[in-house]
């Protein structure tokens, strides 16, 4: 009986580090994606809050920085982000032009695209 236990215990002990490494790498790969999703939602909430105020020069500056943060969030998510990337780019261009009406319009389109998209 002991003859069988030795090979089994060696096999189990050799598998354990491999199993742990696989679980660890899977967890590590999920963490950046989850973090990007959370940041994307937080930054989008900030966008909604900024849109509640009149869009003046100071808000445009904040929106410009925020649009870059949103872009980074989307890039961290990979290929599935294309659906909301175009509305975000339109928003960024409206911010650069300094057109408050276009900023409001493109921000709403972006937020609508985001609400229909799941990361």
mmCIF file with all atom_site columns, C-alpha atoms in Angstrom:
data_model
loop_
_atom_site.group_PDB
_atom_site.id
_atom_site.type_symbol
_atom_site.label_atom_id
_atom_site.label_alt_id
_atom_site.label_comp_id
_atom_site.label_asym_id
_atom_site.label_entity_id
_atom_site.label_seq_id
_atom_site.pdbx_PDB_ins_code
_atom_site.Cartn_x
_atom_site.Cartn_y
_atom_site.Cartn_z
_atom_site.occupancy
_atom_site.B_iso_or_equiv
_atom_site.pdbx_formal_charge
_atom_site.auth_seq_id
_atom_site.auth_comp_id
_atom_site.auth_asym_id
_atom_site.auth_atom_id
_atom_site.pdbx_PDB_model_num
ATOM 1   C CA . UNK A 1 1   ? 0.000   0.000  0.000   1.00 0.00 ? 1   UNK A CA 1
ATOM 2   C CA . UNK A 1 2   ? 2.805   2.416  0.824   1.00 0.00 ? 2   UNK A CA 1
ATOM 3   C CA . UNK A 1 3   ? 4.298   1.801  -2.592  1.00 0.00 ? 3   UNK A CA 1
ATOM 4   C CA . UNK A 1 4   ? 1.229   3.416  -4.175  1.00 0.00 ? 4   UNK A CA 1
ATOM 5   C CA . UNK A 1 5   ? 1.127   6.368  -1.825  1.00 0.00 ? 5   UNK A CA 1
ATOM 6   C CA . UNK A 1 6   ? 4.583   7.610  -2.695  1.00 0.00 ? 6   UNK A CA 1
ATOM 7   C CA . UNK A 1 7   ? 3.926   8.085  -6.443  1.00 0.00 ? 7   UNK A CA 1
ATOM 8   C CA . UNK A 1 8   ? 0.510   9.601  -5.740  1.00 0.00 ? 8   UNK A CA 1
ATOM 9   C CA . UNK A 1 9   ? 1.889   12.024 -3.166  1.00 0.00 ? 9   UNK A CA 1
ATOM 10  C CA . UNK A 1 10  ? 4.715   13.006 -5.531  1.00 0.00 ? 10  UNK A CA 1
ATOM 11  C CA . UNK A 1 11  ? 2.231   13.592 -8.355  1.00 0.00 ? 11  UNK A CA 1
ATOM 12  C CA . UNK A 1 12  ? -0.038  15.672 -6.148  1.00 0.00 ? 12  UNK A CA 1
ATOM 13  C CA . UNK A 1 13  ? 2.850   17.705 -4.762  1.00 0.00 ? 13  UNK A CA 1
ATOM 14  C CA . UNK A 1 14  ? 4.126   18.364 -8.271  1.00 0.00 ? 14  UNK A CA 1
ATOM 15  C CA . UNK A 1 15  ? 0.683   19.398 -9.510  1.00 0.00 ? 15  UNK A CA 1
ATOM 16  C CA . UNK A 1 16  ? -0.047  21.802 -6.694  1.00 0.00 ? 16  UNK A CA 1
ATOM 17  C CA . UNK A 1 17  ? 2.419   24.528 -7.716  1.00 0.00 ? 17  UNK A CA 1
ATOM 18  C CA . UNK A 1 18  ? 1.216   24.276 -11.312 1.00 0.00 ? 18  UNK A CA 1
ATOM 19  C CA . UNK A 1 19  ? -2.398  24.574 -10.239 1.00 0.00 ? 19  UNK A CA 1
ATOM 20  C CA . UNK A 1 20  ? -1.612  27.513 -8.004  1.00 0.00 ? 20  UNK A CA 1
ATOM 21  C CA . UNK A 1 21  ? 0.322   29.249 -10.764 1.00 0.00 ? 21  UNK A CA 1
ATOM 22  C CA . UNK A 1 22  ? -2.585  28.780 -13.187 1.00 0.00 ? 22  UNK A CA 1
ATOM 23  C CA . UNK A 1 23  ? -5.096  30.140 -10.703 1.00 0.00 ? 23  UNK A CA 1
ATOM 24  C CA . UNK A 1 24  ? -2.799  33.047 -9.852  1.00 0.00 ? 24  UNK A CA 1
ATOM 25  C CA . UNK A 1 25  ? -2.242  34.022 -13.483 1.00 0.00 ? 25  UNK A CA 1
ATOM 26  C CA . UNK A 1 26  ? -5.979  33.847 -14.205 1.00 0.00 ? 26  UNK A CA 1
ATOM 27  C CA . UNK A 1 27  ? -6.703  36.078 -11.224 1.00 0.00 ? 27  UNK A CA 1
ATOM 28  C CA . UNK A 1 28  ? -3.959  38.487 -12.266 1.00 0.00 ? 28  UNK A CA 1
ATOM 29  C CA . UNK A 1 29  ? -5.337  38.718 -15.815 1.00 0.00 ? 29  UNK A CA 1
ATOM 30  C CA . UNK A 1 30  ? -8.829  39.485 -14.497 1.00 0.00 ? 30  UNK A CA 1
ATOM 31  C CA . UNK A 1 31  ? -7.700  42.195 -12.098 1.00 0.00 ? 31  UNK A CA 1
ATOM 32  C CA . UNK A 1 32  ? -6.521  44.736 -14.712 1.00 0.00 ? 32  UNK A CA 1
ATOM 33  C CA . UNK A 1 33  ? -9.725  44.242 -16.727 1.00 0.00 ? 33  UNK A CA 1
ATOM 34  C CA . UNK A 1 34  ? -11.937 44.622 -13.663 1.00 0.00 ? 34  UNK A CA 1
ATOM 35  C CA . UNK A 1 35  ? -9.954  47.657 -12.628 1.00 0.00 ? 35  UNK A CA 1
ATOM 36  C CA . UNK A 1 36  ? -10.346 49.191 -16.098 1.00 0.00 ? 36  UNK A CA 1
ATOM 37  C CA . UNK A 1 37  ? -14.100 48.553 -16.030 1.00 0.00 ? 37  UNK A CA 1
ATOM 38  C CA . UNK A 1 38  ? -14.410 50.185 -12.609 1.00 0.00 ? 38  UNK A CA 1
ATOM 39  C CA . UNK A 1 39  ? -12.322 53.163 -13.701 1.00 0.00 ? 39  UNK A CA 1
ATOM 40  C CA . UNK A 1 40  ? -14.346 53.501 -16.892 1.00 0.00 ? 40  UNK A CA 1
ATOM 41  C CA . UNK A 1 41  ? -17.576 53.633 -14.896 1.00 0.00 ? 41  UNK A CA 1
ATOM 42  C CA . UNK A 1 42  ? -16.121 56.060 -12.350 1.00 0.00 ? 42  UNK A CA 1
ATOM 43  C CA . UNK A 1 43  ? -14.804 58.360 -15.065 1.00 0.00 ? 43  UNK A CA 1
ATOM 44  C CA . UNK A 1 44  ? -18.133 58.172 -16.920 1.00 0.00 ? 44  UNK A CA 1
ATOM 45  C CA . UNK A 1 45  ? -19.944 59.123 -13.712 1.00 0.00 ? 45  UNK A CA 1
ATOM 46  C CA . UNK A 1 46  ? -17.598 62.096 -13.376 1.00 0.00 ? 46  UNK A CA 1
ATOM 47  C CA . UNK A 1 47  ? -18.456 63.051 -16.956 1.00 0.00 ? 47  UNK A CA 1
ATOM 48  C CA . UNK A 1 48  ? -22.164 62.982 -16.097 1.00 0.00 ? 48  UNK A CA 1
ATOM 49  C CA . UNK A 1 49  ? -21.526 65.183 -13.061 1.00 0.00 ? 49  UNK A CA 1
ATOM 50  C CA . UNK A 1 50  ? -19.502 67.707 -15.068 1.00 0.00 ? 50  UNK A CA 1
ATOM 51  C CA . UNK A 1 51  ? -22.308 67.929 -17.614 1.00 0.00 ? 51  UNK A CA 1
ATOM 52  C CA . UNK A 1 52  ? -24.669 69.092 -14.858 1.00 0.00 ? 52  UNK A CA 1
ATOM 53  C CA . UNK A 1 53  ? -22.833 72.429 -14.760 1.00 0.00 ? 53  UNK A CA 1
ATOM 54  C CA . UNK A 1 54  ? -22.495 75.074 -17.455 1.00 0.00 ? 54  UNK A CA 1
ATOM 55  C CA . UNK A 1 55  ? -19.678 74.095 -19.815 1.00 0.00 ? 55  UNK A CA 1
ATOM 56  C CA . UNK A 1 56  ? -17.218 76.958 -19.436 1.00 0.00 ? 56  UNK A CA 1
ATOM 57  C CA . UNK A 1 57  ? -13.458 77.087 -20.030 1.00 0.00 ? 57  UNK A CA 1
ATOM 58  C CA . UNK A 1 58  ? -12.647 75.451 -16.681 1.00 0.00 ? 58  UNK A CA 1
ATOM 59  C CA . UNK A 1 59  ? -15.102 72.589 -17.281 1.00 0.00 ? 59  UNK A CA 1
ATOM 60  C CA . UNK A 1 60  ? -13.728 72.149 -20.806 1.00 0.00 ? 60  UNK A CA 1
ATOM 61  C CA . UNK A 1 61  ? -10.245 71.732 -19.333 1.00 0.00 ? 61  UNK A CA 1
ATOM 62  C CA . UNK A 1 62  ? -11.542 69.117 -16.880 1.00 0.00 ? 62  UNK A CA 1
ATOM 63  C CA . UNK A 1 63  ? -13.438 67.372 -19.670 1.00 0.00 ? 63  UNK A CA 1
ATOM 64  C CA . UNK A 1 64  ? -10.348 67.257 -21.857 1.00 0.00 ? 64  UNK A CA 1
ATOM 65  C CA . UNK A 1 65  ? -8.341  65.540 -19.130 1.00 0.00 ? 65  UNK A CA 1
ATOM 66  C CA . UNK A 1 66  ? -11.245 63.220 -18.439 1.00 0.00 ? 66  UNK A CA 1
ATOM 67  C CA . UNK A 1 67  ? -11.559 62.263 -22.114 1.00 0.00 ? 67  UNK A CA 1
ATOM 68  C CA . UNK A 1 68  ? -7.932  61.097 -22.069 1.00 0.00 ? 68  UNK A CA 1
ATOM 69  C CA . UNK A 1 69  ? -8.605  59.067 -18.921 1.00 0.00 ? 69  UNK A CA 1
ATOM 70  C CA . UNK A 1 70  ? -11.636 57.477 -20.561 1.00 0.00 ? 70  UNK A CA 1
ATOM 71  C CA . UNK A 1 71  ? -9.556  56.642 -23.620 1.00 0.00 ? 71  UNK A CA 1
ATOM 72  C CA . UNK A 1 72  ? -6.983  54.948 -21.396 1.00 0.00 ? 72  UNK A CA 1
ATOM 73  C CA . UNK A 1 73  ? -9.726  52.968 -19.678 1.00 0.00 ? 73  UNK A CA 1
ATOM 74  C CA . UNK A 1 74  ? -11.043 51.759 -23.027 1.00 0.00 ? 74  UNK A CA 1
ATOM 75  C CA . UNK A 1 75  ? -7.589  50.834 -24.283 1.00 0.00 ? 75  UNK A CA 1
ATOM 76  C CA . UNK A 1 76  ? -7.041  48.740 -21.159 1.00 0.00 ? 76  UNK A CA 1
ATOM 77  C CA . UNK A 1 77  ? -10.174 46.759 -22.026 1.00 0.00 ? 77  UNK A CA 1
ATOM 78  C CA . UNK A 1 78  ? -8.951  45.643 -25.418 1.00 0.00 ? 78  UNK A CA 1
ATOM 79  C CA . UNK A 1 79  ? -10.780 45.201 -28.719 1.00 0.00 ? 79  UNK A CA 1
ATOM 80  C CA . UNK A 1 80  ? -14.379 45.262 -27.482 1.00 0.00 ? 80  UNK A CA 1
ATOM 81  C CA . UNK A 1 81  ? -14.172 48.984 -26.803 1.00 0.00 ? 81  UNK A CA 1
ATOM 82  C CA . UNK A 1 82  ? -14.484 50.059 -30.454 1.00 0.00 ? 82  UNK A CA 1
ATOM 83  C CA . UNK A 1 83  ? -18.239 50.542 -30.060 1.00 0.00 ? 83  UNK A CA 1
ATOM 84  C CA . UNK A 1 84  ? -17.794 53.446 -27.655 1.00 0.00 ? 84  UNK A CA 1
ATOM 85  C CA . UNK A 1 85  ? -14.478 54.729 -28.993 1.00 0.00 ? 85  UNK A CA 1
ATOM 86  C CA . UNK A 1 86  ? -15.999 56.688 -31.864 1.00 0.00 ? 86  UNK A CA 1
ATOM 87  C CA . UNK A 1 87  ? -18.425 58.664 -29.680 1.00 0.00 ? 87  UNK A CA 1
ATOM 88  C CA . UNK A 1 88  ? -15.571 59.338 -27.253 1.00 0.00 ? 88  UNK A CA 1
ATOM 89  C CA . UNK A 1 89  ? -13.371 60.633 -30.076 1.00 0.00 ? 89  UNK A CA 1
ATOM 90  C CA . UNK A 1 90  ? -16.210 62.905 -31.235 1.00 0.00 ? 90  UNK A CA 1
ATOM 91  C CA . UNK A 1 91  ? -16.517 64.206 -27.692 1.00 0.00 ? 91  UNK A CA 1
ATOM 92  C CA . UNK A 1 92  ? -12.788 64.856 -27.525 1.00 0.00 ? 92  UNK A CA 1
ATOM 93  C CA . UNK A 1 93  ? -12.884 66.790 -30.807 1.00 0.00 ? 93  UNK A CA 1
ATOM 94  C CA . UNK A 1 94  ? -15.816 68.909 -29.590 1.00 0.00 ? 94  UNK A CA 1
ATOM 95  C CA . UNK A 1 95  ? -13.851 69.696 -26.417 1.00 0.00 ? 95  UNK A CA 1
ATOM 96  C CA . UNK A 1 96  ? -10.834 70.767 -28.481 1.00 0.00 ? 96  UNK A CA 1
ATOM 97  C CA . UNK A 1 97  ? -13.066 73.051 -30.552 1.00 0.00 ? 97  UNK A CA 1
ATOM 98  C CA . UNK A 1 98  ? -14.417 74.575 -27.342 1.00 0.00 ? 98  UNK A CA 1
ATOM 99  C CA . UNK A 1 99  ? -18.053 74.214 -28.441 1.00 0.00 ? 99  UNK A CA 1
ATOM 100 C CA . UNK A 1 100 ? -20.186 73.705 -25.283 1.00 0.00 ? 100 UNK A CA 1
ATOM 101 C CA . UNK A 1 101 ? -23.283 72.619 -27.237 1.00 0.00 ? 101 UNK A CA 1
ATOM 102 C CA . UNK A 1 102 ? -21.336 70.033 -29.235 1.00 0.00 ? 102 UNK A CA 1
ATOM 103 C CA . UNK A 1 103 ? -19.646 68.836 -26.044 1.00 0.00 ? 103 UNK A CA 1
ATOM 104 C CA . UNK A 1 104 ? -23.038 68.261 -24.401 1.00 0.00 ? 104 UNK A CA 1
ATOM 105 C CA . UNK A 1 105 ? -24.385 66.501 -27.501 1.00 0.00 ? 105 UNK A CA 1
ATOM 106 C CA . UNK A 1 106 ? -21.366 64.230 -28.007 1.00 0.00 ? 106 UNK A CA 1
ATOM 107 C CA . UNK A 1 107 ? -21.097 63.463 -24.299 1.00 0.00 ? 107 UNK A CA 1
ATOM 108 C CA . UNK A 1 108 ? -24.709 62.261 -24.301 1.00 0.00 ? 108 UNK A CA 1
ATOM 109 C CA . UNK A 1 109 ? -24.052 60.074 -27.362 1.00 0.00 ? 109 UNK A CA 1
ATOM 110 C CA . UNK A 1 110 ? -20.983 58.608 -25.646 1.00 0.00 ? 110 UNK A CA 1
ATOM 111 C CA . UNK A 1 111 ? -22.897 57.911 -22.423 1.00 0.00 ? 111 UNK A CA 1
ATOM 112 C CA . UNK A 1 112 ? -25.731 56.279 -24.359 1.00 0.00 ? 112 UNK A CA 1
ATOM 113 C CA . UNK A 1 113 ? -23.257 54.065 -26.259 1.00 0.00 ? 113 UNK A CA 1
ATOM 114 C CA . UNK A 1 114 ? -21.590 53.147 -22.977 1.00 0.00 ? 114 UNK A CA 1
ATOM 115 C CA . UNK A 1 115 ? -24.867 52.233 -21.285 1.00 0.00 ? 115 UNK A CA 1
ATOM 116 C CA . UNK A 1 116 ? -25.659 49.831 -24.136 1.00 0.00 ? 116 UNK A CA 1
ATOM 117 C CA . UNK A 1 117 ? -22.203 48.256 -24.047 1.00 0.00 ? 117 UNK A CA 1
ATOM 118 C CA . UNK A 1 118 ? -20.936 45.670 -21.620 1.00 0.00 ? 118 UNK A CA 1
ATOM 119 C CA . UNK A 1 119 ? -17.200 45.291 -21.083 1.00 0.00 ? 119 UNK A CA 1
#
